[in-house]
Short mmCIF file of C-alpha atoms and ligand atoms in Angstrom, two decimals:
data_model
loop_
_atom_site.label_atom_id
_atom_site.label_comp_id
_atom_site.label_asym_id
_atom_site.label_seq_id
_atom_site.Cartn_x
_atom_site.Cartn_y
_atom_site.Cartn_z
CA MET S 1 0.00 0.00 0.00
CA GLN S 2 1.26 3.47 -0.83
CA THR S 3 1.87 5.55 2.27
CA THR S 4 0.91 9.19 2.62
CA SER S 5 3.43 11.56 4.20
CA PHE S 6 2.51 14.06 6.90
CA GLN S 7 2.79 16.95 4.42
CA GLN S 8 0.65 15.20 1.80
CA ALA S 9 -1.95 14.40 4.46
CA LEU S 10 -2.01 18.00 5.67
CA SER S 11 -2.47 19.23 2.10
CA LEU S 12 -5.40 16.87 1.63
CA ALA S 13 -6.92 18.09 4.90
CA ARG S 14 -6.47 21.74 3.88
CA ALA S 15 -8.11 21.03 0.53
CA GLY S 16 -11.17 19.63 2.34
CA ALA S 17 -10.67 16.06 1.10
CA LYS S 18 -13.21 13.44 2.16
CA PRO S 19 -11.96 11.91 5.44
CA ASP S 20 -10.08 8.72 4.73
CA VAL S 21 -7.90 6.42 6.85
CA ALA S 22 -5.05 6.93 4.35
CA TRP S 23 -4.57 10.58 5.31
CA LEU S 24 -6.10 10.67 8.80
CA VAL S 25 -3.59 8.19 10.23
CA PRO S 26 -0.45 10.17 9.24
CA LEU S 27 -1.94 13.18 11.05
CA LEU S 28 -3.17 11.31 14.13
CA ALA S 29 0.15 9.50 14.45
CA CYS S 30 2.39 12.38 13.41
CA ALA S 31 5.86 12.87 14.87
CA ASP S 32 6.31 15.33 17.75
CA ALA S 33 8.29 17.56 15.39
CA ASP S 34 5.27 17.82 13.03
CA ALA S 35 2.60 18.30 15.70
CA PRO S 36 2.96 22.13 16.06
CA GLU S 37 2.27 22.55 12.33
CA LEU S 38 -0.82 20.35 12.62
CA TYR S 39 -2.10 22.42 15.56
CA ARG S 40 -1.38 25.73 13.81
CA THR S 41 -3.21 24.58 10.69
CA ALA S 42 -6.24 23.55 12.73
CA ASP S 43 -6.16 26.85 14.59
CA THR S 44 -6.15 28.75 11.29
CA VAL S 45 -9.06 26.69 9.97
CA ARG S 46 -11.00 27.36 13.19
CA ALA S 47 -10.36 31.11 13.02
CA ALA S 48 -11.44 31.31 9.36
CA ALA S 49 -14.57 29.17 9.80
CA ILE S 50 -15.99 30.36 13.14
CA GLY S 51 -13.79 33.17 14.47
CA ASP S 52 -12.04 33.74 17.79
CA GLY S 53 -15.01 33.54 20.17
CA VAL S 54 -15.03 30.79 22.79
CA TYR S 55 -18.47 29.74 23.98
CA LEU S 56 -18.91 28.85 27.64
CA ARG S 57 -21.36 26.13 28.62
CA GLY S 58 -22.29 25.89 32.30
CA LEU S 59 -22.00 22.25 33.34
CA ILE S 60 -24.46 20.96 35.94
CA GLU S 61 -23.60 17.45 37.15
CA PHE S 62 -26.96 16.78 38.74
CA SER S 63 -26.68 13.11 39.75
CA ASN S 64 -23.83 10.64 40.06
CA ILE S 65 -26.19 7.68 40.42
CA CYS S 66 -25.82 5.29 37.50
CA ARG S 67 -27.48 2.03 36.53
CA LYS S 68 -24.62 1.16 34.21
CA ASP S 69 -21.23 -0.36 34.79
CA CYS S 70 -18.96 1.10 32.09
CA ALA S 71 -15.49 -0.29 32.75
CA TYR S 72 -13.75 3.12 32.58
CA CYS S 73 -16.00 5.32 34.70
CA GLY S 74 -15.80 6.11 38.42
CA LEU S 75 -19.59 6.48 38.57
CA ARG S 76 -20.19 2.87 37.49
CA ARG S 77 -22.80 1.12 39.64
CA ASP S 78 -20.33 -1.43 41.03
CA ASN S 79 -18.13 1.27 42.53
CA ARG S 80 -19.47 0.85 46.06
CA GLY S 81 -16.94 3.39 47.36
CA ALA S 82 -18.60 6.26 45.50
CA GLU S 83 -20.72 8.49 47.70
CA ARG S 84 -23.88 9.04 45.69
CA TYR S 85 -25.97 12.22 45.37
CA ARG S 86 -28.87 13.52 43.38
CA LEU S 87 -29.82 17.21 43.13
CA THR S 88 -33.50 18.05 43.45
CA PRO S 89 -35.32 19.63 40.49
CA ASP S 90 -35.39 22.91 42.48
CA GLN S 91 -31.61 22.76 42.92
CA ILE S 92 -31.10 22.06 39.22
CA VAL S 93 -33.24 25.04 38.23
CA GLU S 94 -31.39 27.18 40.78
CA CYS S 95 -28.01 26.16 39.28
CA THR S 96 -29.34 27.15 35.87
CA ARG S 97 -30.28 30.59 37.18
CA GLU S 98 -26.80 30.97 38.58
CA ALA S 99 -25.29 29.90 35.24
CA GLU S 100 -27.40 32.53 33.48
CA SER S 101 -26.37 35.19 35.98
CA LEU S 102 -22.71 34.37 35.23
CA GLY S 103 -23.41 35.05 31.55
CA TYR S 104 -23.59 31.47 30.26
CA GLY S 105 -25.91 31.09 27.28
CA THR S 106 -26.16 27.33 27.65
CA VAL S 107 -26.40 24.82 30.47
CA VAL S 108 -25.33 21.22 30.05
CA LEU S 109 -27.39 18.93 32.27
CA GLN S 110 -25.26 15.84 32.80
CA SER S 111 -25.66 12.78 35.02
CA GLY S 112 -25.21 9.07 35.37
CA GLU S 113 -28.08 7.03 33.99
CA ASP S 114 -30.27 7.69 37.01
CA PRO S 115 -33.75 6.11 36.72
CA TRP S 116 -35.22 8.55 39.28
CA PHE S 117 -35.22 11.10 36.48
CA THR S 118 -38.10 9.62 34.56
CA ALA S 119 -38.99 11.08 31.18
CA GLU S 120 -41.75 13.18 32.75
CA ARG S 121 -39.63 14.49 35.67
CA MET S 122 -36.89 15.47 33.26
CA ALA S 123 -39.41 17.14 30.94
CA ASP S 124 -40.75 19.19 33.88
CA ILE S 125 -37.24 20.40 34.69
CA ILE S 126 -36.64 21.36 31.06
CA ARG S 127 -39.97 23.25 30.90
CA ARG S 128 -39.20 25.11 34.14
CA ILE S 129 -35.75 26.14 32.91
CA LYS S 130 -37.21 27.33 29.63
CA ALA S 131 -39.94 29.30 31.43
CA GLU S 132 -37.62 30.89 34.00
CA THR S 133 -34.44 31.56 31.98
CA LYS S 134 -33.29 32.20 28.43
CA VAL S 135 -30.52 29.60 28.34
CA ALA S 136 -30.18 26.88 25.73
CA ILE S 137 -30.31 23.36 27.19
CA THR S 138 -27.93 20.56 26.35
CA LEU S 139 -28.72 17.14 27.78
CA SER S 140 -26.05 14.53 28.49
CA ILE S 141 -27.87 11.77 30.30
CA GLY S 142 -27.17 8.66 28.29
CA GLU S 143 -29.24 6.16 26.36
CA ARG S 144 -33.03 6.41 26.54
CA PRO S 145 -35.99 5.27 24.44
CA GLU S 146 -37.05 7.42 21.50
CA ALA S 147 -40.23 8.46 23.36
CA ASP S 148 -38.11 10.07 26.13
CA TYR S 149 -35.87 11.90 23.69
CA ARG S 150 -38.99 13.13 21.86
CA LEU S 151 -40.69 14.36 25.04
CA TRP S 152 -37.60 16.30 26.11
CA ARG S 153 -37.19 17.83 22.68
CA GLU S 154 -40.85 18.92 22.76
CA ALA S 155 -40.26 20.30 26.27
CA GLY S 156 -37.56 22.56 24.84
CA ALA S 157 -34.19 20.75 25.01
CA ASP S 158 -31.94 22.09 22.27
CA ARG S 159 -28.96 19.74 22.14
CA TYR S 160 -27.85 16.29 23.19
CA LEU S 161 -24.39 14.91 23.91
CA LEU S 162 -23.89 11.17 23.69
CA ARG S 163 -20.38 10.01 23.02
CA ILE S 164 -20.01 6.88 20.97
CA GLU S 165 -16.77 6.42 23.00
CA THR S 166 -15.31 4.18 20.27
CA THR S 167 -16.69 2.71 17.05
CA ASP S 168 -14.47 -0.35 17.32
CA PRO S 169 -16.85 -3.28 18.03
CA ALA S 170 -14.34 -5.25 20.15
CA ILE S 171 -13.26 -2.30 22.30
CA PHE S 172 -16.84 -1.07 22.68
CA ALA S 173 -17.99 -4.50 23.86
CA ALA S 174 -15.03 -4.89 26.24
CA ILE S 175 -15.75 -1.64 28.10
CA HIS S 176 -19.57 -1.59 27.99
CA PRO S 177 -21.07 -4.59 29.79
CA ASP S 178 -24.58 -3.07 29.51
CA ASP S 179 -24.44 -1.58 26.03
CA ASP S 180 -24.57 -2.55 22.40
CA LEU S 181 -22.69 -0.52 19.79
CA GLU S 182 -25.52 -0.68 17.24
CA GLU S 183 -28.05 0.47 19.86
CA ARG S 184 -25.81 3.40 20.82
CA LYS S 185 -25.56 4.37 17.15
CA GLN S 186 -29.35 4.09 16.86
CA CYS S 187 -29.77 6.51 19.79
CA LEU S 188 -27.64 9.03 17.92
CA TYR S 189 -29.61 8.59 14.67
CA THR S 190 -32.84 9.07 16.66
CA LEU S 191 -31.56 12.25 18.34
CA LYS S 192 -30.62 13.62 14.94
CA LYS S 193 -34.02 12.75 13.47
CA LEU S 194 -35.73 14.55 16.36
CA GLY S 195 -33.87 17.75 15.48
CA TYR S 196 -31.45 17.97 18.39
CA GLN S 197 -28.15 19.74 17.75
CA LEU S 198 -26.12 16.60 17.96
CA GLY S 199 -22.97 16.00 19.97
CA SER S 200 -20.86 12.89 20.14
CA GLY S 201 -17.23 11.99 20.57
CA VAL S 202 -14.71 9.48 21.83
CA MET S 203 -12.08 8.97 24.49
CA ALA S 204 -8.46 8.94 23.38
CA GLY S 205 -6.17 6.25 24.76
CA LEU S 206 -8.63 3.44 25.42
CA PRO S 207 -6.95 0.03 25.76
CA GLY S 208 -6.39 -1.49 22.32
CA GLN S 209 -7.06 1.75 20.44
CA THR S 210 -4.80 2.54 17.47
CA PRO S 211 -4.55 5.55 15.12
CA GLU S 212 -6.43 3.45 12.50
CA ILE S 213 -9.28 2.90 14.94
CA LEU S 214 -9.36 6.59 15.86
CA SER S 215 -9.41 7.52 12.19
CA ARG S 216 -12.41 5.24 11.65
CA ASP S 217 -14.10 6.98 14.60
CA VAL S 218 -13.55 10.33 12.86
CA ILE S 219 -15.00 8.98 9.61
CA TRP S 220 -18.03 7.61 11.44
CA LEU S 221 -18.64 10.92 13.26
CA HIS S 222 -18.47 12.62 9.86
CA GLU S 223 -21.02 10.23 8.35
CA LEU S 224 -23.24 10.77 11.40
CA GLY S 225 -23.12 14.53 10.84
CA ALA S 226 -22.07 15.31 14.42
CA GLU S 227 -22.26 19.04 15.10
CA MET S 228 -20.47 19.04 18.47
CA ILE S 229 -17.57 16.70 19.05
CA GLY S 230 -16.18 16.16 22.53
CA VAL S 231 -12.95 14.25 22.90
CA GLY S 232 -10.84 13.79 25.98
CA PRO S 233 -8.07 11.55 27.20
CA PHE S 234 -9.18 8.40 28.98
CA ILE S 235 -7.96 8.73 32.58
CA PRO S 236 -7.96 5.42 34.49
CA HIS S 237 -9.96 5.45 37.72
CA PRO S 238 -8.61 3.32 40.60
CA ALA S 239 -12.03 1.85 41.48
CA THR S 240 -12.68 0.43 37.98
CA PRO S 241 -11.59 -2.67 36.06
CA LEU S 242 -9.37 -0.43 33.90
CA LYS S 243 -7.42 0.93 36.87
CA ALA S 244 -4.10 -0.47 35.55
CA ALA S 245 -4.58 0.76 31.97
CA LYS S 246 -2.16 3.28 30.55
CA GLY S 247 -4.74 5.91 29.65
CA GLY S 248 -4.62 8.66 27.05
CA THR S 249 -2.21 11.58 26.80
CA VAL S 250 -2.61 15.28 26.19
CA GLU S 251 -0.50 15.07 23.00
CA GLN S 252 -2.57 12.23 21.55
CA THR S 253 -5.79 14.13 22.30
CA LEU S 254 -4.45 17.37 20.82
CA ARG S 255 -3.72 15.59 17.54
CA LEU S 256 -7.29 14.29 17.57
CA VAL S 257 -8.75 17.74 18.34
CA ALA S 258 -6.74 19.23 15.46
CA VAL S 259 -7.78 16.51 13.01
CA LEU S 260 -11.43 16.96 14.02
CA ARG S 261 -11.20 20.68 13.34
CA LEU S 262 -9.76 19.99 9.88
CA VAL S 263 -12.57 17.55 9.10
CA PHE S 264 -15.32 19.66 10.77
CA PRO S 265 -14.43 23.34 10.24
CA HIS S 266 -17.76 24.59 11.69
CA ALA S 267 -18.33 22.15 14.56
CA HIS S 268 -18.34 22.99 18.24
CA ILE S 269 -15.31 21.27 19.74
CA PRO S 270 -14.75 21.61 23.50
CA ALA S 271 -11.44 21.95 25.29
CA THR S 272 -12.46 19.29 27.79
CA THR S 273 -12.06 19.23 31.55
CA ALA S 274 -10.12 15.97 31.18
CA MET S 275 -7.47 17.90 29.21
CA GLY S 276 -7.25 20.47 32.00
CA SER S 277 -7.01 17.69 34.55
CA LEU S 278 -3.99 16.03 32.90
CA ASP S 279 -2.18 19.30 32.20
CA PRO S 280 -2.71 22.71 33.89
CA LYS S 281 -2.63 24.29 30.42
CA GLY S 282 -4.47 21.42 28.71
CA ARG S 283 -7.59 23.41 27.88
CA GLU S 284 -5.59 26.33 26.48
CA LYS S 285 -3.56 23.91 24.35
CA ALA S 286 -6.79 22.41 22.98
CA LEU S 287 -8.17 25.90 22.24
CA MET S 288 -4.99 26.59 20.26
CA ALA S 289 -5.32 23.32 18.33
CA GLY S 290 -8.85 23.80 17.03
CA ALA S 291 -11.24 23.83 20.01
CA ASN S 292 -13.79 26.64 20.57
CA ILE S 293 -15.83 25.65 23.64
CA VAL S 294 -15.17 25.38 27.38
CA MET S 295 -17.57 23.89 29.90
CA PRO S 296 -17.00 25.51 33.31
CA ASN S 297 -18.62 23.72 36.22
CA VAL S 298 -21.66 25.23 37.97
CA THR S 299 -22.47 22.18 40.12
CA PRO S 300 -22.79 23.11 43.84
CA THR S 301 -19.37 22.67 45.49
CA THR S 302 -20.99 20.59 48.24
CA VAL S 303 -21.34 17.64 45.83
CA ARG S 304 -18.79 18.43 43.13
CA PRO S 305 -16.01 16.14 44.39
CA GLN S 306 -18.46 13.23 44.26
CA TYR S 307 -18.84 13.44 40.48
CA GLU S 308 -15.51 11.69 40.18
CA ILE S 309 -15.58 10.05 36.76
CA TYR S 310 -11.77 9.98 36.83
CA PRO S 311 -9.20 10.98 39.49
CA GLY S 312 -7.58 14.41 39.63
CA LYS S 313 -10.57 16.24 38.10
CA ILE S 314 -10.05 20.01 38.25
CA CYS S 315 -12.35 22.63 39.79
CA THR S 316 -13.84 20.32 42.44
CA GLY S 317 -13.23 22.90 45.20
CA ASP S 318 -13.93 26.06 43.22
CA ASP S 319 -17.34 27.66 43.09
CA ALA S 320 -19.10 28.65 39.90
CA ARG S 321 -18.13 32.33 40.12
CA HIS S 322 -14.48 31.47 40.64
CA CYS S 323 -14.45 29.16 37.60
CA ARG S 324 -16.12 31.86 35.48
CA GLY S 325 -13.37 34.34 36.36
CA CYS S 326 -10.60 31.76 35.96
CA ILE S 327 -11.71 30.59 32.55
CA GLY S 328 -12.29 34.15 31.29
CA HIS S 329 -8.68 35.04 32.15
CA ARG S 330 -7.35 31.88 30.53
CA ILE S 331 -9.22 32.59 27.29
CA GLU S 332 -8.06 36.21 27.16
CA ALA S 333 -4.47 35.19 27.97
CA ILE S 334 -4.29 33.26 24.70
CA GLY S 335 -5.71 36.16 22.69
CA ARG S 336 -9.23 34.83 22.33
CA THR S 337 -12.57 36.29 23.41
CA VAL S 338 -15.52 34.95 25.39
CA ALA S 339 -18.45 34.67 23.00
CA SER S 340 -21.94 35.66 24.13
CA GLY S 341 -25.36 34.26 23.29
CA PRO S 342 -26.49 30.64 23.11
CA GLY S 343 -23.87 29.56 20.56
CA HIS S 344 -26.12 27.28 18.55
CA VAL S 345 -24.43 25.08 15.97
CA VAL S 346 -23.72 26.55 12.57
CA ARG S 347 -25.68 24.67 9.91
CA LYS S 348 -24.85 24.99 6.26
CA LYS S 349 -27.80 25.96 4.08
N1 LIG Z 401 -23.89 8.94 31.69
C1 LIG Z 401 -23.81 9.74 30.53
C2 LIG Z 401 -23.06 9.04 29.42
O1 LIG Z 401 -22.38 8.09 29.70
O2 LIG Z 401 -23.20 9.48 28.27
C3 LIG Z 401 -23.18 11.11 30.79
C4 LIG Z 401 -22.15 11.17 31.88
S1 LIG Z 401 -20.61 10.35 31.50
C5 LIG Z 401 -19.74 10.53 33.01
C6 LIG Z 401 -19.84 11.57 30.41
C7 LIG Z 401 -18.58 11.13 29.72
O3 LIG Z 401 -17.54 10.95 30.67
C8 LIG Z 401 -18.62 9.82 28.98
O4 LIG Z 401 -19.18 9.97 27.71
C9 LIG Z 401 -17.14 9.41 28.94
O5 LIG Z 401 -16.56 9.67 27.66
C10 LIG Z 401 -16.49 10.30 29.99
N2 LIG Z 401 -15.71 9.52 30.94
C11 LIG Z 401 -16.15 8.58 31.78
N3 LIG Z 401 -15.12 8.01 32.46
C12 LIG Z 401 -13.99 8.60 32.02
C13 LIG Z 401 -12.60 8.42 32.31
N4 LIG Z 401 -12.18 7.52 33.19
N5 LIG Z 401 -11.71 9.21 31.66
C14 LIG Z 401 -12.14 10.14 30.76
N6 LIG Z 401 -13.43 10.34 30.44
C15 LIG Z 401 -14.36 9.58 31.06
FE1 LIG Z 402 -22.78 5.72 33.88
FE2 LIG Z 402 -22.12 7.41 31.89
FE3 LIG Z 402 -20.29 6.58 33.70
FE4 LIG Z 402 -21.24 4.83 31.90
S1 LIG Z 402 -20.03 6.71 31.45
S2 LIG Z 402 -20.97 4.45 34.13
S3 LIG Z 402 -23.37 5.51 31.70
S4 LIG Z 402 -22.06 7.86 34.08
FE1 LIG Z 403 -12.53 26.11 37.54
FE2 LIG Z 403 -10.20 27.33 36.64
S1 LIG Z 403 -12.04 26.81 35.52
S2 LIG Z 403 -10.84 26.85 38.73
#
């Protein structure tokens, strides 16, 4: 097979070539010496397509109770050491008001797969938020039946984040004892059909993952038509079956962020908390390699440390106002601006 060089691959990316393993792999697996050029190119593509504004999404981690047992996650049901909590609907609405008062145009409601939040309870919360605030609502609460997704959309939810985590059938099966890859894909197709602004993504550095596998993930996300793509390094949690795994790195994730920006010039790509947790400048590095979103935490500090999906998570002791100030300074320090408004996805006509 003919191999594509880094420079040839970058030229294809710049020319907007259809994503293909043949040129994605040389970028995802590029040498350290080539990485700065990859990041600069992605940064230029980002600036030309969507400008310098960074949208802030206020993250509300409203329950760490989960019926699932994903092998990588500290919230998995078999982690008996996790101290569980669930915010009340009133508390969730209150957090949303606080997020709005801090200037956030969007809240992300995220949780474990907690059955207490029935379709109707969740719909009530969405309706209350929509009646009492002007924020856009992103849901990130896992796999549900189509009827639930439909009810929440009708109640006013704007966006949904559901990472595919990996499209490799063997890896997906090994880390998801409760899930089926085809069913997860079906959830994403359903969310798209219902008109949600659609977010998905993967973890970088899962056991067994290769640049070829990651490139197939990128191609699949492209076929799906994902409009928001969240990627972060996998960080092994000591109370999970993957505690001894190597985990992902900042450098590997930066290459992936940059490649995603080249393939999706207009998408919303967050500089994830996991990046900031592995490296104090991880989020800034991601913003300079193609990312345009940050998700500061607005969860009450009383429960924040308990949403421990991986160890060493940042911001667990800092209140919402502190994080708002911190992230604003970080964005300005790299010459970018905080964008205002809901920051809906950009859809081509
Ligand atoms: N329960 C919902 C779900 O699974 O989609 C939302 C919450 S879940 C904690 C959000 C994301 O956290 C997952 O999609 C996964 O990619 C990420 N995550 C979980 N454990 C992680 C780990 N150990 N390292 C990095 N990211 C992790
Ligand atoms: Fe639950 Fe989501 Fe963690 Fe899986 S990734 S255990 S569904 S919170
Ligand atoms: Fe939370 Fe910096 S963003 S302390």
